[in-house]
Amino acid sequence: MSVLLGGNAGEVGFALITTLLTGDSALNTRQMLLVNLLTDAFPAAALAVSEQKNTSPGPHDEAALWKDIGIRGVATASGATLAWLIARPTGTARHASTVALVGLVGAQLLQTLIDSNSPGVVLTSVGSLAAMGVVISTPGISKLFGCTPLTPIGWAQGLLAASAATAVSALAPGVLTNIADRFRTADSVEQQTDSAQVEQDRQ
């Protein structure tokens, strides 16, 4: 659920960001369909039947699910946006959108690999990255999807942005948990102080 909903939220978030900044989404409809094909088909299906690292037995935790969706959505949108911003000064709008596509797909697939490194997930994720490489690097197919073949620098920009966003997403759960624990501790201390004050006033 977090893979599908978080990834889609990130895609929508990136489209909104680029629309607000330029008046139009950086990725066209065919590129969005390609993203969903590469990230929501085989990798998500393989993840669903694999042993995952970040799950534990017990009752369903809706709050944890929404937190995972939020983290994945923000990381996905951040990876694509960072790739797009880096690529804009170095080429055309089509070049920037292609680098953003690499950042968007790369961020989602790398996060999927963090959730599970089972053979099926690794195979489908690597296969999706390879398929994206074929689509982008083949002139006729690339043009059909509104992309342009990338130089090694373009690939590096997209993949580095995806890696940075994924690294932040991997650290985010621990950071958010620590922040929440601090707030809970502060609330507990405040409640104890209030209770002591009420008891003192009664005396």
Short mmCIF file of N, CA and C in Angstrom, two decimals, residues 28-154:
data_model
loop_
_atom_site.label_atom_id
_atom_site.label_comp_id
_atom_site.label_asym_id
_atom_site.label_seq_id
_atom_site.Cartn_x
_atom_site.Cartn_y
_atom_site.Cartn_z
N ASN A 28 5.00 14.54 -19.26
CA ASN A 28 3.75 14.44 -20.01
C ASN A 28 3.00 13.17 -19.61
N THR A 29 1.83 12.98 -20.20
CA THR A 29 0.98 11.85 -19.85
C THR A 29 1.65 10.51 -20.14
N ARG A 30 2.33 10.41 -21.28
CA ARG A 30 2.99 9.14 -21.63
C ARG A 30 4.14 8.83 -20.68
N GLN A 31 4.85 9.86 -20.24
CA GLN A 31 5.92 9.63 -19.27
C GLN A 31 5.35 9.17 -17.93
N MET A 32 4.22 9.75 -17.52
CA MET A 32 3.59 9.31 -16.28
C MET A 32 3.13 7.85 -16.37
N LEU A 33 2.59 7.47 -17.51
CA LEU A 33 2.20 6.08 -17.71
C LEU A 33 3.41 5.15 -17.68
N LEU A 34 4.52 5.63 -18.24
CA LEU A 34 5.75 4.84 -18.21
C LEU A 34 6.24 4.66 -16.78
N VAL A 35 6.16 5.73 -15.97
CA VAL A 35 6.56 5.64 -14.56
C VAL A 35 5.75 4.58 -13.85
N ASN A 36 4.43 4.61 -14.03
CA ASN A 36 3.57 3.63 -13.37
C ASN A 36 3.86 2.21 -13.84
N LEU A 37 4.15 2.06 -15.13
CA LEU A 37 4.47 0.74 -15.66
C LEU A 37 5.76 0.20 -15.05
N LEU A 38 6.76 1.07 -14.89
CA LEU A 38 8.06 0.64 -14.40
C LEU A 38 8.09 0.42 -12.89
N THR A 39 7.24 1.12 -12.15
CA THR A 39 7.32 1.07 -10.69
C THR A 39 6.17 0.32 -10.03
N ASP A 40 4.98 0.36 -10.64
CA ASP A 40 3.79 -0.22 -10.01
C ASP A 40 3.45 -1.62 -10.50
N ALA A 41 4.10 -2.07 -11.56
CA ALA A 41 3.77 -3.37 -12.12
C ALA A 41 4.60 -4.46 -11.45
N PHE A 42 5.69 -4.84 -12.03
CA PHE A 42 6.47 -5.98 -11.54
C PHE A 42 7.15 -5.71 -10.19
N PRO A 43 7.84 -4.57 -9.98
CA PRO A 43 8.49 -4.38 -8.67
C PRO A 43 7.51 -4.40 -7.50
N ALA A 44 6.37 -3.71 -7.64
CA ALA A 44 5.39 -3.67 -6.55
C ALA A 44 4.80 -5.06 -6.32
N ALA A 45 4.55 -5.79 -7.40
CA ALA A 45 4.00 -7.14 -7.26
C ALA A 45 5.01 -8.07 -6.57
N ALA A 46 6.27 -7.94 -6.94
CA ALA A 46 7.32 -8.77 -6.30
C ALA A 46 7.47 -8.41 -4.84
N LEU A 47 7.35 -7.13 -4.51
CA LEU A 47 7.46 -6.70 -3.12
C LEU A 47 6.32 -7.26 -2.28
N ALA A 48 5.13 -7.31 -2.88
CA ALA A 48 3.95 -7.77 -2.15
C ALA A 48 4.08 -9.21 -1.68
N VAL A 49 4.82 -10.03 -2.41
CA VAL A 49 4.94 -11.45 -2.05
C VAL A 49 6.29 -11.79 -1.45
N SER A 50 7.11 -10.76 -1.16
CA SER A 50 8.44 -11.01 -0.62
C SER A 50 8.48 -10.76 0.87
N GLU A 51 9.56 -11.24 1.50
CA GLU A 51 9.80 -10.95 2.91
C GLU A 51 10.38 -9.55 3.02
N GLN A 52 9.74 -8.69 3.83
CA GLN A 52 10.12 -7.29 3.89
C GLN A 52 10.83 -6.98 5.20
N LYS A 53 11.70 -5.97 5.15
CA LYS A 53 12.54 -5.65 6.31
C LYS A 53 11.78 -4.83 7.35
N ASN A 54 10.92 -3.94 6.91
CA ASN A 54 10.35 -2.95 7.82
C ASN A 54 8.97 -3.31 8.31
N THR A 55 8.66 -4.59 8.39
CA THR A 55 7.36 -5.01 8.90
C THR A 55 7.55 -5.89 10.12
N SER A 56 6.55 -5.92 10.97
CA SER A 56 6.61 -6.77 12.16
C SER A 56 5.24 -7.34 12.41
N PRO A 57 5.15 -8.54 13.00
CA PRO A 57 3.85 -9.13 13.25
C PRO A 57 3.06 -8.31 14.27
N GLY A 58 1.74 -8.33 14.15
CA GLY A 58 0.92 -7.58 15.08
C GLY A 58 -0.25 -6.96 14.36
N PRO A 59 -1.09 -6.22 15.11
CA PRO A 59 -2.26 -5.61 14.50
C PRO A 59 -1.87 -4.53 13.50
N HIS A 60 -2.77 -4.28 12.57
CA HIS A 60 -2.54 -3.27 11.55
C HIS A 60 -2.42 -1.90 12.19
N ASP A 61 -1.39 -1.16 11.85
CA ASP A 61 -1.14 0.17 12.40
C ASP A 61 -1.39 1.20 11.31
N GLU A 62 -2.57 1.82 11.34
CA GLU A 62 -2.93 2.76 10.29
C GLU A 62 -2.04 4.00 10.32
N ALA A 63 -1.68 4.46 11.53
CA ALA A 63 -0.81 5.63 11.63
C ALA A 63 0.55 5.37 10.99
N ALA A 64 1.09 4.17 11.22
CA ALA A 64 2.38 3.82 10.62
C ALA A 64 2.29 3.74 9.11
N LEU A 65 1.15 3.24 8.61
CA LEU A 65 0.95 3.16 7.17
C LEU A 65 0.96 4.55 6.54
N TRP A 66 0.22 5.48 7.14
CA TRP A 66 0.17 6.83 6.59
C TRP A 66 1.52 7.53 6.69
N LYS A 67 2.27 7.22 7.75
CA LYS A 67 3.61 7.79 7.87
C LYS A 67 4.50 7.28 6.74
N ASP A 68 4.43 5.97 6.45
CA ASP A 68 5.22 5.40 5.36
C ASP A 68 4.82 6.00 4.01
N ILE A 69 3.52 6.17 3.81
CA ILE A 69 3.04 6.77 2.56
C ILE A 69 3.57 8.19 2.42
N GLY A 70 3.52 8.96 3.51
CA GLY A 70 4.00 10.34 3.47
C GLY A 70 5.49 10.42 3.19
N ILE A 71 6.27 9.58 3.87
CA ILE A 71 7.71 9.60 3.67
C ILE A 71 8.05 9.22 2.23
N ARG A 72 7.41 8.18 1.73
CA ARG A 72 7.69 7.74 0.36
C ARG A 72 7.27 8.80 -0.65
N GLY A 73 6.12 9.42 -0.42
CA GLY A 73 5.66 10.45 -1.34
C GLY A 73 6.60 11.64 -1.39
N VAL A 74 7.03 12.10 -0.22
CA VAL A 74 7.94 13.25 -0.16
C VAL A 74 9.29 12.90 -0.79
N ALA A 75 9.81 11.71 -0.49
CA ALA A 75 11.10 11.31 -1.05
C ALA A 75 11.04 11.18 -2.57
N THR A 76 9.95 10.61 -3.08
CA THR A 76 9.80 10.45 -4.53
C THR A 76 9.72 11.80 -5.22
N ALA A 77 8.89 12.69 -4.70
CA ALA A 77 8.77 14.03 -5.29
C ALA A 77 10.08 14.79 -5.18
N SER A 78 10.79 14.63 -4.06
CA SER A 78 12.05 15.33 -3.86
C SER A 78 13.12 14.86 -4.84
N GLY A 79 13.19 13.53 -5.05
CA GLY A 79 14.17 13.01 -5.99
C GLY A 79 13.95 13.53 -7.39
N ALA A 80 12.71 13.54 -7.83
CA ALA A 80 12.39 14.03 -9.18
C ALA A 80 12.64 15.53 -9.29
N THR A 81 12.22 16.27 -8.27
CA THR A 81 12.38 17.73 -8.31
C THR A 81 13.86 18.12 -8.30
N LEU A 82 14.64 17.46 -7.46
CA LEU A 82 16.07 17.75 -7.41
C LEU A 82 16.74 17.45 -8.74
N ALA A 83 16.41 16.31 -9.34
CA ALA A 83 16.97 15.96 -10.65
C ALA A 83 16.60 17.00 -11.70
N TRP A 84 15.34 17.42 -11.68
CA TRP A 84 14.84 18.41 -12.64
C TRP A 84 15.55 19.75 -12.47
N LEU A 85 15.71 20.20 -11.23
CA LEU A 85 16.37 21.48 -10.97
C LEU A 85 17.84 21.46 -11.37
N ILE A 86 18.50 20.33 -11.12
CA ILE A 86 19.91 20.21 -11.50
C ILE A 86 20.07 20.24 -13.02
N ALA A 87 19.15 19.60 -13.73
CA ALA A 87 19.29 19.44 -15.18
C ALA A 87 18.83 20.66 -15.97
N ARG A 88 17.96 21.48 -15.39
CA ARG A 88 17.41 22.62 -16.15
C ARG A 88 18.49 23.55 -16.71
N PRO A 89 19.51 23.94 -15.92
CA PRO A 89 20.50 24.87 -16.47
C PRO A 89 21.43 24.26 -17.51
N THR A 90 21.44 22.94 -17.63
CA THR A 90 22.43 22.27 -18.47
C THR A 90 21.86 21.74 -19.78
N GLY A 91 20.61 22.05 -20.09
CA GLY A 91 20.03 21.53 -21.32
C GLY A 91 18.64 22.07 -21.58
N THR A 92 17.95 21.44 -22.51
CA THR A 92 16.61 21.86 -22.90
C THR A 92 15.58 21.38 -21.87
N ALA A 93 14.34 21.85 -22.08
CA ALA A 93 13.25 21.42 -21.19
C ALA A 93 13.02 19.92 -21.31
N ARG A 94 13.17 19.37 -22.52
CA ARG A 94 13.00 17.93 -22.71
C ARG A 94 14.12 17.17 -22.00
N HIS A 95 15.32 17.70 -22.05
CA HIS A 95 16.43 17.07 -21.34
C HIS A 95 16.16 17.05 -19.84
N ALA A 96 15.69 18.18 -19.29
CA ALA A 96 15.40 18.26 -17.85
C ALA A 96 14.30 17.30 -17.46
N SER A 97 13.27 17.18 -18.31
CA SER A 97 12.17 16.26 -17.98
C SER A 97 12.64 14.81 -18.02
N THR A 98 13.57 14.50 -18.91
CA THR A 98 14.10 13.13 -18.98
C THR A 98 14.93 12.81 -17.75
N VAL A 99 15.75 13.75 -17.31
CA VAL A 99 16.53 13.55 -16.09
C VAL A 99 15.58 13.41 -14.89
N ALA A 100 14.52 14.21 -14.88
CA ALA A 100 13.53 14.11 -13.80
C ALA A 100 12.85 12.75 -13.81
N LEU A 101 12.61 12.21 -14.99
CA LEU A 101 12.03 10.87 -15.10
C LEU A 101 12.95 9.84 -14.46
N VAL A 102 14.25 9.96 -14.70
CA VAL A 102 15.22 9.05 -14.09
C VAL A 102 15.20 9.21 -12.57
N GLY A 103 15.14 10.46 -12.10
CA GLY A 103 15.09 10.70 -10.67
C GLY A 103 13.83 10.15 -10.03
N LEU A 104 12.70 10.29 -10.71
CA LEU A 104 11.43 9.83 -10.18
C LEU A 104 11.38 8.30 -10.10
N VAL A 105 11.69 7.65 -11.19
CA VAL A 105 11.67 6.18 -11.22
C VAL A 105 12.76 5.62 -10.32
N GLY A 106 13.95 6.23 -10.37
CA GLY A 106 15.05 5.75 -9.54
C GLY A 106 14.74 5.84 -8.06
N ALA A 107 14.14 6.94 -7.63
CA ALA A 107 13.80 7.10 -6.21
C ALA A 107 12.81 6.04 -5.75
N GLN A 108 11.81 5.75 -6.59
CA GLN A 108 10.82 4.74 -6.21
C GLN A 108 11.44 3.35 -6.15
N LEU A 109 12.25 3.01 -7.13
CA LEU A 109 12.83 1.67 -7.16
C LEU A 109 13.86 1.47 -6.05
N LEU A 110 14.65 2.49 -5.75
CA LEU A 110 15.63 2.37 -4.67
C LEU A 110 14.94 2.21 -3.32
N GLN A 111 13.84 2.93 -3.12
CA GLN A 111 13.09 2.77 -1.88
C GLN A 111 12.48 1.37 -1.78
N THR A 112 12.05 0.83 -2.92
CA THR A 112 11.53 -0.53 -2.93
C THR A 112 12.60 -1.54 -2.53
N LEU A 113 13.84 -1.31 -2.99
CA LEU A 113 14.94 -2.20 -2.64
C LEU A 113 15.29 -2.10 -1.15
N ILE A 114 15.06 -0.93 -0.54
CA ILE A 114 15.27 -0.79 0.90
C ILE A 114 14.26 -1.63 1.66
N ASP A 115 13.01 -1.68 1.16
CA ASP A 115 11.96 -2.44 1.83
C ASP A 115 12.23 -3.94 1.75
N SER A 116 12.85 -4.40 0.68
CA SER A 116 13.12 -5.82 0.53
C SER A 116 14.24 -6.03 -0.48
N ASN A 117 15.16 -6.93 -0.15
CA ASN A 117 16.21 -7.29 -1.11
C ASN A 117 16.07 -8.75 -1.55
N SER A 118 14.83 -9.23 -1.57
CA SER A 118 14.58 -10.58 -2.05
C SER A 118 14.92 -10.67 -3.53
N PRO A 119 15.27 -11.85 -4.02
CA PRO A 119 15.66 -11.99 -5.42
C PRO A 119 14.63 -11.45 -6.41
N GLY A 120 13.34 -11.69 -6.12
CA GLY A 120 12.31 -11.21 -7.03
C GLY A 120 12.26 -9.70 -7.11
N VAL A 121 12.38 -9.04 -5.96
CA VAL A 121 12.34 -7.57 -5.93
C VAL A 121 13.57 -6.99 -6.63
N VAL A 122 14.74 -7.55 -6.34
CA VAL A 122 15.96 -7.07 -6.97
C VAL A 122 15.89 -7.26 -8.49
N LEU A 123 15.44 -8.44 -8.92
CA LEU A 123 15.38 -8.73 -10.35
C LEU A 123 14.43 -7.79 -11.08
N THR A 124 13.23 -7.59 -10.51
CA THR A 124 12.25 -6.73 -11.18
C THR A 124 12.67 -5.26 -11.14
N SER A 125 13.31 -4.84 -10.06
CA SER A 125 13.76 -3.45 -9.97
C SER A 125 14.88 -3.16 -10.96
N VAL A 126 15.85 -4.07 -11.02
CA VAL A 126 16.94 -3.91 -11.98
C VAL A 126 16.40 -3.98 -13.41
N GLY A 127 15.44 -4.89 -13.63
CA GLY A 127 14.83 -4.99 -14.95
C GLY A 127 14.10 -3.72 -15.35
N SER A 128 13.41 -3.10 -14.39
CA SER A 128 12.70 -1.85 -14.67
C SER A 128 13.68 -0.73 -15.00
N LEU A 129 14.80 -0.67 -14.25
CA LEU A 129 15.82 0.35 -14.55
C LEU A 129 16.41 0.12 -15.94
N ALA A 130 16.64 -1.14 -16.29
CA ALA A 130 17.18 -1.45 -17.61
C ALA A 130 16.18 -1.08 -18.70
N ALA A 131 14.89 -1.37 -18.45
CA ALA A 131 13.86 -1.03 -19.43
C ALA A 131 13.78 0.48 -19.62
N MET A 132 13.90 1.24 -18.51
CA MET A 132 13.91 2.70 -18.62
C MET A 132 15.10 3.16 -19.44
N GLY A 133 16.25 2.53 -19.24
CA GLY A 133 17.43 2.88 -20.00
C GLY A 133 17.24 2.64 -21.49
N VAL A 134 16.59 1.54 -21.85
CA VAL A 134 16.33 1.24 -23.26
C VAL A 134 15.39 2.28 -23.85
N VAL A 135 14.33 2.60 -23.12
CA VAL A 135 13.35 3.57 -23.62
C VAL A 135 14.01 4.92 -23.85
N ILE A 136 14.80 5.39 -22.88
CA ILE A 136 15.41 6.71 -22.98
C ILE A 136 16.51 6.75 -24.03
N SER A 137 17.26 5.67 -24.18
CA SER A 137 18.44 5.67 -25.05
C SER A 137 18.13 5.33 -26.50
N THR A 138 16.96 4.77 -26.78
CA THR A 138 16.60 4.43 -28.16
C THR A 138 15.89 5.62 -28.80
N PRO A 139 16.50 6.26 -29.79
CA PRO A 139 15.98 7.54 -30.31
C PRO A 139 14.49 7.55 -30.64
N GLY A 140 14.01 6.57 -31.43
CA GLY A 140 12.60 6.58 -31.82
C GLY A 140 11.66 6.41 -30.64
N ILE A 141 11.97 5.44 -29.77
CA ILE A 141 11.12 5.20 -28.60
C ILE A 141 11.21 6.38 -27.64
N SER A 142 12.42 6.93 -27.49
CA SER A 142 12.60 8.07 -26.60
C SER A 142 11.73 9.25 -27.03
N LYS A 143 11.71 9.53 -28.31
CA LYS A 143 10.91 10.63 -28.83
C LYS A 143 9.42 10.36 -28.64
N LEU A 144 9.01 9.10 -28.78
CA LEU A 144 7.61 8.73 -28.60
C LEU A 144 7.12 9.09 -27.19
N PHE A 145 7.98 8.92 -26.20
CA PHE A 145 7.62 9.22 -24.81
C PHE A 145 7.96 10.65 -24.40
N GLY A 146 8.42 11.45 -25.35
CA GLY A 146 8.75 12.83 -25.03
C GLY A 146 10.07 12.99 -24.30
N CYS A 147 10.95 11.99 -24.46
CA CYS A 147 12.26 12.03 -23.80
C CYS A 147 13.35 12.35 -24.82
N THR A 148 14.57 12.39 -24.33
CA THR A 148 15.74 12.55 -25.20
C THR A 148 16.87 11.70 -24.64
N PRO A 149 17.67 11.06 -25.48
CA PRO A 149 18.79 10.26 -24.97
C PRO A 149 19.71 11.09 -24.10
N LEU A 150 20.15 10.51 -22.98
CA LEU A 150 20.96 11.24 -22.01
C LEU A 150 22.44 10.88 -22.14
N THR A 151 23.27 11.85 -21.81
CA THR A 151 24.70 11.61 -21.68
C THR A 151 24.96 10.99 -20.30
N PRO A 152 26.18 10.49 -20.07
CA PRO A 152 26.48 9.98 -18.72
C PRO A 152 26.25 11.01 -17.62
N ILE A 153 26.46 12.29 -17.94
CA ILE A 153 26.22 13.34 -16.94
C ILE A 153 24.74 13.41 -16.59
N GLY A 154 23.87 13.31 -17.60
CA GLY A 154 22.43 13.33 -17.35
C GLY A 154 21.98 12.16 -16.50
#
